[in-house]
Amino acid sequence: MYNIKDNINAVAQKTNKFSLASCGAKLDLTIRTWTGVIKDKRSGDELVKDAQSDKDAFRVRKNLLAGHDTLLKEMTSKASEVRKYIGSKGIAWLNSGEFFFPTPIIPHIEEYLSEQKAWFENKRDEFLVDYVDVILPAISFVQAGKGLGHKTNLSEYPSVETIRGKFSFLMFWSTIPSNADVPLSGLTDSLKAHLSGSMVSGMNKVVDDAYAKMWHNLHDRVKTLITNLDKSLGKGEKKARLYASLLSNITELCNDLEYLNIKQDQEMDKARKDLLAIVSDYDIDTLRDSASARTYGGNNNEHFKH
């Protein structure tokens, strides 16, 4: 039986004897795209005047690329995809937007981000060429029902260089200071001690939060699997359809936990291996075709969800 609260508390009690400094590095990732959206003050003022309302009652936005924003949407979607992937593979660094990565996964993350950055910058350049050669000429011919229609104002469209500056894909790696390292001269001993304590407290919280999330994720994935297996057997209002992601999501999580288990917590490693062994016995086609396999699989995983 894997009790989630006991496991989280056990890890937290060991945290004070642990340092992140030798385990990996911190990543600060910034991805920006041009939105193509601006404030339309004139239209907003007209609405305020017509409604006789408070001057802040209406905020009107104009999408300068209405009807021509396919590439921009593609880049925005890619940026969200990359952020989501990084968030799923790393350990959140408090609420800073940064992520900590254990040493074994850093080469993969660096390779992944390099590929995504190359894709992003190629798409940016493609968009800028399209902006000059296709979008601006098309917008110049105002047509009813196209783009911004009679609200088109060419003076509102930025130059290519201005737009280029709106895009960025920046990656900065930084090391983690040791528990007692306060690299600032000119401070009193008491202030250094205070800062050192604050650093230790912050790093402990990073680790505690990471393990709490890992245990919750593990139990949630298993709970989802068992619920769907039960529903596929008719235990509920309607039978559930079994998707391949039910197993692949658990397998991916178990593989990730191997490197995310930076404290080498034995209970975490045992739970990971036990669960991986169970789901490795099945493939999605077997579960779909065999009611007995679904029953056995659900019973085998039952002790993980408590």
Short mmCIF file of C-alpha atoms in Angstrom, two decimals:
data_model
loop_
_atom_site.label_atom_id
_atom_site.label_comp_id
_atom_site.label_asym_id
_atom_site.label_seq_id
_atom_site.Cartn_x
_atom_site.Cartn_y
_atom_site.Cartn_z
CA MET A 1 0.00 0.00 0.00
CA TYR A 2 1.39 3.42 -0.99
CA ASN A 3 0.11 6.15 1.31
CA ILE A 4 0.63 9.50 -0.39
CA LYS A 5 0.66 11.64 2.78
CA ASP A 6 3.15 9.39 4.57
CA ASN A 7 5.46 9.38 1.56
CA ILE A 8 5.39 13.17 1.19
CA ASN A 9 6.05 13.70 4.90
CA ALA A 10 8.91 11.19 4.89
CA VAL A 11 10.67 13.00 2.06
CA ALA A 12 10.19 16.40 3.73
CA GLN A 13 11.87 15.14 6.93
CA LYS A 14 15.01 14.25 4.94
CA THR A 15 15.21 17.52 3.01
CA ASN A 16 17.39 19.42 5.49
CA LYS A 17 20.23 16.95 4.88
CA PHE A 18 20.10 17.43 1.13
CA SER A 19 21.56 19.99 -1.27
CA LEU A 20 20.50 20.75 -4.82
CA ALA A 21 23.86 22.31 -5.67
CA SER A 22 25.46 19.12 -7.01
CA CYS A 23 22.34 17.61 -8.59
CA GLY A 24 21.64 19.80 -11.61
CA ALA A 25 21.00 23.30 -12.89
CA LYS A 26 18.22 25.86 -13.18
CA LEU A 27 16.69 26.94 -16.48
CA ASP A 28 15.14 30.32 -17.25
CA LEU A 29 13.20 30.04 -20.51
CA THR A 30 11.57 33.03 -22.20
CA ILE A 31 9.56 32.68 -25.42
CA ARG A 32 7.81 35.75 -26.83
CA THR A 33 5.80 36.25 -29.98
CA TRP A 34 4.20 39.30 -31.52
CA THR A 35 0.46 39.22 -30.90
CA GLY A 36 -0.55 41.53 -33.74
CA VAL A 37 -3.14 43.00 -31.39
CA ILE A 38 -3.30 46.71 -30.46
CA LYS A 39 -5.60 48.92 -28.44
CA ASP A 40 -8.19 50.78 -30.52
CA LYS A 41 -8.65 53.92 -28.45
CA ARG A 42 -10.79 55.71 -31.02
CA SER A 43 -13.37 52.91 -31.18
CA GLY A 44 -13.35 52.69 -27.42
CA ASP A 45 -13.98 56.41 -27.07
CA GLU A 46 -16.86 56.17 -29.56
CA LEU A 47 -18.50 53.41 -27.51
CA VAL A 48 -18.11 55.46 -24.32
CA LYS A 49 -19.69 58.46 -26.02
CA ASP A 50 -22.60 56.45 -27.47
CA ALA A 51 -23.27 54.68 -24.18
CA GLN A 52 -22.65 57.79 -22.05
CA SER A 53 -20.61 55.54 -19.79
CA ASP A 54 -17.52 55.80 -17.62
CA LYS A 55 -14.42 56.38 -19.74
CA ASP A 56 -12.94 53.01 -18.68
CA ALA A 57 -16.09 51.03 -19.47
CA PHE A 58 -14.91 49.81 -22.89
CA ARG A 59 -11.56 48.45 -24.03
CA VAL A 60 -11.45 47.69 -27.74
CA ARG A 61 -8.69 45.64 -29.34
CA LYS A 62 -7.80 45.34 -33.01
CA ASN A 63 -6.24 42.26 -34.53
CA LEU A 64 -4.06 43.79 -37.22
CA LEU A 65 -3.59 40.43 -38.87
CA ALA A 66 -7.23 39.35 -38.96
CA GLY A 67 -7.48 36.80 -41.76
CA HIS A 68 -3.69 36.66 -42.15
CA ASP A 69 -2.47 35.24 -38.83
CA THR A 70 -1.98 31.53 -39.62
CA LEU A 71 1.79 31.58 -39.13
CA LEU A 72 1.51 33.68 -36.00
CA LYS A 73 -0.99 31.24 -34.49
CA GLU A 74 1.33 28.37 -35.36
CA MET A 75 4.20 30.05 -33.52
CA THR A 76 2.04 30.89 -30.51
CA SER A 77 0.90 27.28 -30.34
CA LYS A 78 4.49 26.05 -30.56
CA ALA A 79 5.56 28.38 -27.73
CA SER A 80 2.79 26.96 -25.51
CA GLU A 81 3.78 23.42 -26.44
CA VAL A 82 7.43 24.02 -25.51
CA ARG A 83 6.55 25.67 -22.20
CA LYS A 84 4.24 22.77 -21.33
CA TYR A 85 6.89 20.19 -22.17
CA ILE A 86 9.55 21.95 -20.10
CA GLY A 87 7.10 22.24 -17.20
CA SER A 88 6.36 18.51 -17.39
CA LYS A 89 10.02 17.47 -17.41
CA GLY A 90 11.47 19.85 -14.82
CA ILE A 91 10.99 20.81 -11.19
CA ALA A 92 9.27 24.16 -10.72
CA TRP A 93 11.48 26.69 -8.91
CA LEU A 94 8.96 28.19 -6.49
CA ASN A 95 6.81 30.70 -8.44
CA SER A 96 9.64 32.23 -10.46
CA GLY A 97 8.79 30.57 -13.78
CA GLU A 98 12.18 28.84 -13.73
CA PHE A 99 12.72 25.08 -13.63
CA PHE A 100 15.36 22.87 -12.06
CA PHE A 101 16.66 19.94 -14.10
CA PRO A 102 18.67 17.04 -12.70
CA THR A 103 22.00 16.48 -14.45
CA PRO A 104 21.01 13.30 -16.38
CA ILE A 105 18.21 15.05 -18.29
CA ILE A 106 20.03 18.32 -19.08
CA PRO A 107 21.61 17.11 -22.38
CA HIS A 108 18.17 16.05 -23.66
CA ILE A 109 16.56 19.34 -22.61
CA GLU A 110 19.35 21.36 -24.22
CA GLU A 111 19.04 19.39 -27.47
CA TYR A 112 15.24 19.71 -27.44
CA LEU A 113 15.34 23.47 -26.87
CA SER A 114 18.00 23.99 -29.53
CA GLU A 115 15.76 22.23 -32.07
CA GLN A 116 12.70 24.21 -31.00
CA LYS A 117 14.60 27.50 -31.11
CA ALA A 118 15.79 26.76 -34.66
CA TRP A 119 12.20 25.98 -35.70
CA PHE A 120 10.91 29.12 -33.98
CA GLU A 121 13.47 31.43 -35.60
CA ASN A 122 12.90 29.93 -39.06
CA LYS A 123 9.14 30.47 -38.70
CA ARG A 124 9.77 34.03 -37.50
CA ASP A 125 11.82 34.78 -40.60
CA GLU A 126 9.19 33.13 -42.79
CA PHE A 127 6.51 35.27 -41.16
CA LEU A 128 8.46 38.50 -41.64
CA VAL A 129 8.90 37.78 -45.36
CA ASP A 130 5.21 36.96 -45.61
CA TYR A 131 4.36 40.16 -43.73
CA VAL A 132 6.11 42.31 -46.35
CA ASP A 133 5.33 40.34 -49.51
CA VAL A 134 1.79 39.12 -48.83
CA ILE A 135 0.10 40.54 -45.74
CA LEU A 136 0.73 44.29 -46.15
CA PRO A 137 -0.18 44.32 -49.87
CA ALA A 138 -3.37 42.39 -49.15
CA ILE A 139 -4.32 44.72 -46.30
CA SER A 140 -3.75 47.76 -48.52
CA PHE A 141 -6.83 46.80 -50.53
CA VAL A 142 -9.66 47.45 -48.10
CA GLN A 143 -12.57 45.09 -48.72
CA ALA A 144 -15.83 44.67 -46.86
CA GLY A 145 -15.85 41.44 -44.90
CA LYS A 146 -12.05 41.08 -45.14
CA GLY A 147 -9.52 41.79 -42.41
CA LEU A 148 -10.40 44.95 -40.47
CA GLY A 149 -12.60 46.28 -43.26
CA HIS A 150 -13.12 50.04 -43.10
CA LYS A 151 -11.26 50.11 -39.75
CA THR A 152 -7.97 49.39 -41.54
CA ASN A 153 -5.29 52.00 -40.86
CA LEU A 154 -1.93 51.27 -42.48
CA SER A 155 -0.13 53.69 -40.16
CA GLU A 156 -0.84 51.29 -37.29
CA TYR A 157 1.22 48.49 -38.84
CA PRO A 158 4.78 48.30 -37.40
CA SER A 159 7.93 47.99 -39.45
CA VAL A 160 9.57 44.62 -40.00
CA GLU A 161 12.43 45.48 -37.64
CA THR A 162 10.02 46.52 -34.91
CA ILE A 163 8.14 43.25 -35.25
CA ARG A 164 11.38 41.23 -35.30
CA GLY A 165 12.18 42.64 -31.87
CA LYS A 166 8.88 41.31 -30.52
CA PHE A 167 10.02 37.71 -31.01
CA SER A 168 12.49 35.99 -28.71
CA PHE A 169 13.50 32.50 -27.66
CA LEU A 170 15.95 32.83 -24.79
CA MET A 171 17.48 30.10 -22.62
CA PHE A 172 19.66 30.79 -19.58
CA TRP A 173 21.15 28.06 -17.38
CA SER A 174 22.42 28.83 -13.89
CA THR A 175 23.97 26.74 -11.14
CA ILE A 176 22.51 26.38 -7.67
CA PRO A 177 24.47 27.86 -4.76
CA SER A 178 25.40 25.55 -1.91
CA ASN A 179 23.36 25.78 1.29
CA ALA A 180 25.79 28.10 3.05
CA ASP A 181 26.98 30.11 0.07
CA VAL A 182 26.12 33.81 0.29
CA PRO A 183 28.47 35.39 -2.30
CA LEU A 184 28.02 38.99 -1.18
CA SER A 185 30.75 41.06 0.43
CA GLY A 186 30.13 43.96 2.78
CA LEU A 187 27.27 42.29 4.68
CA THR A 188 27.13 41.75 8.40
CA ASP A 189 27.40 38.19 9.70
CA SER A 190 23.82 38.31 10.97
CA LEU A 191 22.47 39.39 7.59
CA LYS A 192 24.52 36.70 5.82
CA ALA A 193 23.11 34.13 8.22
CA HIS A 194 19.59 35.37 7.52
CA LEU A 195 20.10 35.21 3.74
CA SER A 196 21.68 31.78 4.01
CA GLY A 197 18.71 30.54 6.02
CA SER A 198 16.31 31.99 3.48
CA MET A 199 18.17 30.25 0.65
CA VAL A 200 18.08 26.91 2.44
CA SER A 201 14.37 27.34 3.20
CA GLY A 202 13.59 28.15 -0.42
CA MET A 203 15.54 25.17 -1.78
CA ASN A 204 13.91 22.85 0.75
CA LYS A 205 10.50 24.04 -0.41
CA VAL A 206 11.45 23.37 -4.05
CA VAL A 207 12.30 19.77 -3.18
CA ASP A 208 9.28 19.23 -0.93
CA ASP A 209 6.90 20.64 -3.55
CA ALA A 210 8.53 18.53 -6.26
CA TYR A 211 8.05 15.29 -4.35
CA ALA A 212 4.49 16.17 -3.39
CA LYS A 213 3.74 16.75 -7.09
CA MET A 214 5.44 13.48 -8.11
CA TRP A 215 3.45 11.41 -5.63
CA HIS A 216 0.20 13.14 -6.57
CA ASN A 217 0.91 12.63 -10.29
CA LEU A 218 1.68 8.96 -9.75
CA HIS A 219 -1.51 8.36 -7.79
CA ASP A 220 -3.63 10.44 -10.18
CA ARG A 221 -2.41 8.51 -13.24
CA VAL A 222 -3.17 5.19 -11.55
CA LYS A 223 -6.56 6.40 -10.38
CA THR A 224 -7.40 7.46 -13.94
CA LEU A 225 -6.32 4.03 -15.25
CA ILE A 226 -8.37 2.11 -12.69
CA THR A 227 -11.43 4.34 -13.21
CA ASN A 228 -11.30 3.79 -16.97
CA LEU A 229 -10.77 0.05 -16.61
CA ASP A 230 -13.78 -0.12 -14.27
CA LYS A 231 -15.91 1.90 -16.67
CA SER A 232 -14.85 -0.29 -19.59
CA LEU A 233 -16.26 -3.24 -17.65
CA GLY A 234 -19.58 -1.46 -17.31
CA LYS A 235 -19.05 -0.28 -13.73
CA GLY A 236 -20.70 3.11 -14.08
CA GLU A 237 -23.16 5.06 -16.15
CA LYS A 238 -21.49 4.15 -19.46
CA LYS A 239 -18.51 2.17 -20.69
CA ALA A 240 -15.29 4.12 -21.19
CA ARG A 241 -13.19 3.90 -24.32
CA LEU A 242 -9.61 2.88 -23.62
CA TYR A 243 -6.96 5.10 -25.22
CA ALA A 244 -3.29 4.19 -25.71
CA SER A 245 -2.32 7.24 -23.64
CA LEU A 246 -3.67 5.51 -20.51
CA LEU A 247 -0.59 3.28 -20.48
CA SER A 248 1.90 5.54 -22.26
CA ASN A 249 1.27 8.39 -19.79
CA ILE A 250 2.07 6.09 -16.86
CA THR A 251 5.15 4.68 -18.58
CA GLU A 252 6.43 8.18 -19.36
CA LEU A 253 5.86 9.33 -15.78
CA CYS A 254 7.67 6.30 -14.35
CA ASN A 255 10.63 6.92 -16.64
CA ASP A 256 10.70 10.60 -15.68
CA LEU A 257 10.60 9.76 -11.97
CA GLU A 258 13.88 7.88 -12.34
CA TYR A 259 15.81 11.11 -12.91
CA LEU A 260 13.46 13.42 -10.97
CA ASN A 261 14.03 11.35 -7.82
CA ILE A 262 17.04 13.52 -6.96
CA LYS A 263 17.02 12.45 -3.30
CA GLN A 264 17.07 8.81 -4.38
CA ASP A 265 14.07 8.19 -2.16
CA GLN A 266 13.66 4.41 -1.88
CA GLU A 267 9.87 4.45 -1.58
CA MET A 268 9.55 6.57 -4.70
CA ASP A 269 11.90 4.31 -6.64
CA LYS A 270 10.08 1.16 -5.48
CA ALA A 271 6.66 2.60 -6.40
CA ARG A 272 8.00 3.63 -9.81
CA LYS A 273 9.46 0.21 -10.54
CA ASP A 274 6.42 -1.68 -9.24
CA LEU A 275 4.02 0.37 -11.35
CA LEU A 276 6.22 0.15 -14.44
CA ALA A 277 6.39 -3.63 -14.06
CA ILE A 278 2.60 -3.89 -13.85
CA VAL A 279 1.77 -1.71 -16.86
CA SER A 280 4.56 -3.34 -18.90
CA ASP A 281 2.61 -6.60 -18.74
CA TYR A 282 -0.14 -5.14 -20.93
CA ASP A 283 -0.66 -3.36 -24.18
CA ILE A 284 -3.74 -1.32 -24.99
CA ASP A 285 -5.06 -3.85 -27.53
CA THR A 286 -4.99 -6.64 -24.93
CA LEU A 287 -6.90 -4.48 -22.45
CA ARG A 288 -9.47 -3.55 -25.09
CA ASP A 289 -10.04 -7.16 -26.15
CA SER A 290 -9.92 -8.94 -22.81
CA ALA A 291 -12.30 -8.22 -19.92
CA SER A 292 -10.28 -10.53 -17.65
CA ALA A 293 -7.10 -8.53 -18.41
CA ARG A 294 -8.88 -5.29 -17.54
CA THR A 295 -10.14 -6.78 -14.27
CA TYR A 296 -6.70 -8.14 -13.35
CA GLY A 297 -4.97 -4.91 -14.34
CA GLY A 298 -7.34 -2.84 -12.21
CA ASN A 299 -6.92 -5.09 -9.17
CA ASN A 300 -3.14 -5.10 -9.55
CA ASN A 301 -2.97 -1.31 -9.45
CA GLU A 302 -5.54 -0.82 -6.69
CA HIS A 303 -2.97 -0.39 -3.90
CA PHE A 304 -1.35 2.56 -5.70
CA LYS A 305 -4.31 4.91 -5.56
CA HIS A 306 -4.69 5.20 -1.77
#
